[in-house]
Amino acid sequence: LQGWSGDELVFRLNASDCGIPAGTMEDAVRDALDVWNRVPDSRMKLRYGGTSTTTAAQANAGTAADSPVIVCDSDFNTTTGTTGDGGVMGIGGFTSTNDRITYGMLLLNSDTTSSPSRNITTISTTALSIVIAHEIGHVLGFGHSQYPAALMHYSVGQKASLALAQDDMDAMAYLYPRAEPSDGLLGCGTITGSG
């Protein structure tokens, strides 16, 4: 997998079904994007691009015009096929063409009927940013990490702060490496002479 093309990825948000004030959602998204922007060896920069009208059904079907998109889903269990109050707060995914990511979506669980205790309206704003950042990692093309300290560990429920571990940074730098200067631009060459 080669990830997304380019050096910038703009995420849009449909917060209409979040059950959380839009400003709070926007702040959580910005914080989640910012944590991925702190990887010094990565060329990719993530940016919040404003609101979207994409529905959960469109996002899940892969038909959102403004990909990657973040959408709250008040019927999350039906849309995703999960059952009960199982603890799934969100899902992030992508599709690719010729090994290049071309579409991404993130669905957040705002289903207060089927998931009364395990939806985004029941967690702190820090936990919300952590969940969003984890799912953004999936949209970027990352799988789960085996390291419990990593943001991309399968269980983010025990994380108290929004931070990347070395494993997360290594994944970002590997899939989206910073461009290095071409040979000769820095004047690196053979030193001749005597001293």
Short mmCIF file of C-alpha atoms in Angstrom, two decimals:
data_model
loop_
_atom_site.label_atom_id
_atom_site.label_comp_id
_atom_site.label_asym_id
_atom_site.label_seq_id
_atom_site.Cartn_x
_atom_site.Cartn_y
_atom_site.Cartn_z
CA LEU A 1 0.00 0.00 0.00
CA GLN A 2 1.34 3.43 -0.95
CA GLY A 3 -1.07 5.59 1.05
CA TRP A 4 -2.66 8.80 -0.19
CA SER A 5 -0.93 10.80 -2.91
CA GLY A 6 0.23 14.34 -2.27
CA ASP A 7 1.47 16.13 0.80
CA GLU A 8 -1.82 17.35 2.28
CA LEU A 9 -5.05 15.61 3.19
CA VAL A 10 -8.15 17.67 3.97
CA PHE A 11 -10.80 16.12 6.23
CA ARG A 12 -14.38 17.42 6.32
CA LEU A 13 -16.96 16.82 9.07
CA ASN A 14 -20.70 16.30 9.16
CA ALA A 15 -21.52 16.91 12.83
CA SER A 16 -25.29 17.13 12.37
CA ASP A 17 -26.02 13.78 14.07
CA CYS A 18 -23.26 13.85 16.68
CA GLY A 19 -25.33 14.78 19.71
CA ILE A 20 -22.40 17.04 20.67
CA PRO A 21 -22.11 20.76 19.86
CA ALA A 22 -20.54 21.33 16.42
CA GLY A 23 -17.79 23.51 17.90
CA THR A 24 -16.77 20.76 20.31
CA MET A 25 -16.68 18.25 17.45
CA GLU A 26 -14.60 20.59 15.28
CA ASP A 27 -12.10 21.13 18.12
CA ALA A 28 -11.81 17.37 18.68
CA VAL A 29 -11.20 16.79 14.96
CA ARG A 30 -8.57 19.54 14.82
CA ASP A 31 -6.78 18.07 17.86
CA ALA A 32 -6.88 14.59 16.33
CA LEU A 33 -5.46 15.83 13.04
CA ASP A 34 -2.80 17.88 14.80
CA VAL A 35 -1.36 14.89 16.65
CA TRP A 36 -0.58 13.20 13.31
CA ASN A 37 1.02 16.44 12.05
CA ARG A 38 3.68 16.19 14.79
CA VAL A 39 5.64 13.44 13.05
CA PRO A 40 8.85 15.18 11.94
CA ASP A 41 9.84 12.54 9.38
CA SER A 42 6.52 12.64 7.50
CA ARG A 43 5.66 14.77 4.49
CA MET A 44 1.90 14.39 4.97
CA LYS A 45 0.00 17.21 6.65
CA LEU A 46 -3.61 16.79 7.73
CA ARG A 47 -6.00 19.71 7.75
CA TYR A 48 -9.58 20.39 8.81
CA GLY A 49 -11.50 21.63 5.78
CA GLY A 50 -14.86 22.57 7.25
CA THR A 51 -18.28 21.02 7.14
CA SER A 52 -19.74 18.32 4.93
CA THR A 53 -23.27 17.26 4.03
CA THR A 54 -22.24 13.64 3.43
CA THR A 55 -24.54 11.20 5.22
CA ALA A 56 -23.41 8.10 7.09
CA ALA A 57 -24.95 5.91 4.37
CA GLN A 58 -23.02 7.77 1.65
CA ALA A 59 -19.77 7.62 3.61
CA ASN A 60 -20.18 3.90 4.30
CA ALA A 61 -21.12 3.17 0.67
CA GLY A 62 -18.03 4.95 -0.61
CA THR A 63 -19.98 7.65 -2.44
CA ALA A 64 -18.99 10.74 -0.44
CA ALA A 65 -17.91 13.54 -2.75
CA ASP A 66 -15.67 15.08 -0.09
CA SER A 67 -13.35 12.26 0.92
CA PRO A 68 -11.90 11.81 3.45
CA VAL A 69 -14.96 12.59 5.50
CA ILE A 70 -15.92 12.23 9.16
CA VAL A 71 -19.60 11.57 9.88
CA CYS A 72 -21.52 10.91 13.08
CA ASP A 73 -24.02 8.08 12.73
CA SER A 74 -27.06 7.98 15.01
CA ASP A 75 -27.92 4.54 13.57
CA PHE A 76 -24.34 3.24 13.83
CA ASN A 77 -25.14 -0.36 14.74
CA THR A 78 -27.42 -0.78 11.73
CA THR A 79 -25.00 0.93 9.35
CA THR A 80 -21.98 -1.07 10.50
CA GLY A 81 -23.71 -4.35 11.30
CA THR A 82 -22.60 -4.34 14.94
CA THR A 83 -24.96 -5.51 17.63
CA GLY A 84 -25.68 -4.37 21.13
CA ASP A 85 -23.69 -2.03 23.30
CA GLY A 86 -20.39 -3.59 22.20
CA GLY A 87 -18.10 -0.66 22.70
CA VAL A 88 -17.35 0.30 19.10
CA MET A 89 -17.11 4.09 19.14
CA GLY A 90 -16.07 4.50 15.55
CA ILE A 91 -14.72 2.93 12.41
CA GLY A 92 -12.30 4.30 9.89
CA GLY A 93 -11.53 2.84 6.54
CA PHE A 94 -10.33 3.41 3.03
CA THR A 95 -10.47 2.03 -0.46
CA SER A 96 -7.55 1.92 -2.83
CA THR A 97 -6.90 1.71 -6.54
CA ASN A 98 -3.60 0.35 -7.85
CA ASP A 99 -2.24 0.25 -4.30
CA ARG A 100 -2.96 3.97 -3.74
CA ILE A 101 -5.63 5.12 -1.23
CA THR A 102 -8.33 6.99 -3.12
CA TYR A 103 -11.21 7.16 -0.64
CA GLY A 104 -11.50 7.44 3.14
CA MET A 105 -14.28 7.69 5.66
CA LEU A 106 -14.68 7.73 9.41
CA LEU A 107 -18.00 6.93 11.11
CA LEU A 108 -18.49 7.89 14.75
CA ASN A 109 -21.03 6.09 16.90
CA SER A 110 -23.68 8.55 18.11
CA ASP A 111 -26.34 5.82 18.41
CA THR A 112 -27.89 6.49 21.84
CA THR A 113 -30.62 3.88 21.34
CA SER A 114 -28.66 0.74 20.40
CA SER A 115 -25.43 1.85 22.14
CA PRO A 116 -26.64 3.80 25.18
CA SER A 117 -23.38 3.61 27.13
CA ARG A 118 -20.81 3.17 24.33
CA ASN A 119 -21.25 6.11 21.99
CA ILE A 120 -19.38 9.38 21.60
CA THR A 121 -21.88 11.37 23.69
CA THR A 122 -20.79 9.41 26.80
CA ILE A 123 -17.05 10.22 26.70
CA SER A 124 -14.86 13.20 27.55
CA THR A 125 -13.60 15.57 24.85
CA THR A 126 -10.09 14.15 25.30
CA ALA A 127 -11.38 10.61 24.77
CA LEU A 128 -13.32 11.85 21.73
CA SER A 129 -10.11 13.27 20.22
CA ILE A 130 -8.33 9.98 20.93
CA VAL A 131 -11.06 7.94 19.21
CA ILE A 132 -11.06 10.27 16.20
CA ALA A 133 -7.25 10.23 15.94
CA HIS A 134 -7.21 6.42 16.09
CA GLU A 135 -9.79 6.15 13.31
CA ILE A 136 -7.91 8.77 11.25
CA GLY A 137 -4.95 6.40 11.48
CA HIS A 138 -7.05 3.75 9.74
CA VAL A 139 -8.08 6.27 7.06
CA LEU A 140 -4.36 6.95 6.53
CA GLY A 141 -3.84 3.23 5.90
CA PHE A 142 -2.57 2.00 9.27
CA GLY A 143 -3.65 -1.22 10.93
CA HIS A 144 -3.66 -1.94 14.63
CA SER A 145 -0.43 -1.89 16.60
CA GLN A 146 0.62 -4.63 18.98
CA TYR A 147 2.02 -2.05 21.41
CA PRO A 148 -0.45 -0.97 24.13
CA ALA A 149 1.06 2.55 24.33
CA ALA A 150 0.42 3.17 20.63
CA LEU A 151 -2.52 5.27 19.52
CA MET A 152 -3.15 2.58 16.89
CA HIS A 153 -3.40 -0.21 19.50
CA TYR A 154 -6.75 -1.95 19.04
CA SER A 155 -7.96 -0.73 22.44
CA VAL A 156 -7.89 3.04 22.97
CA GLY A 157 -10.17 2.91 26.01
CA GLN A 158 -7.30 3.08 28.52
CA LYS A 159 -5.56 6.07 26.95
CA ALA A 160 -5.65 9.21 29.08
CA SER A 161 -3.96 11.63 26.68
CA LEU A 162 -3.83 12.26 22.96
CA ALA A 163 -0.29 11.29 21.98
CA LEU A 164 1.57 9.18 19.47
CA ALA A 165 3.95 6.40 20.46
CA GLN A 166 7.08 5.63 18.47
CA ASP A 167 5.24 2.83 16.65
CA ASP A 168 2.63 5.34 15.40
CA MET A 169 5.31 7.78 14.27
CA ASP A 170 7.24 5.02 12.51
CA ALA A 171 4.10 4.02 10.57
CA MET A 172 3.45 7.62 9.51
CA ALA A 173 7.07 8.17 8.45
CA TYR A 174 7.14 4.86 6.57
CA LEU A 175 3.94 5.37 4.56
CA TYR A 176 4.37 9.13 4.13
CA PRO A 177 8.14 9.76 4.23
CA ARG A 178 9.49 13.27 4.18
CA ALA A 179 11.18 14.09 0.88
CA GLU A 180 14.94 14.31 1.21
CA PRO A 181 17.02 16.72 -0.88
CA SER A 182 18.47 15.36 -4.12
CA ASP A 183 22.15 14.51 -4.35
CA GLY A 184 24.26 17.58 -5.01
CA LEU A 185 21.85 20.16 -3.60
CA LEU A 186 23.67 20.33 -0.30
CA GLY A 187 27.13 20.28 -1.81
CA CYS A 188 27.89 16.86 -0.41
CA GLY A 189 30.75 15.40 -2.38
CA THR A 190 34.31 14.19 -2.19
CA ILE A 191 36.70 16.32 -0.19
CA THR A 192 40.08 16.67 -1.84
CA GLY A 193 43.26 18.36 -0.83
CA SER A 194 45.51 18.24 2.14
CA GLY A 195 45.38 20.00 5.36
#
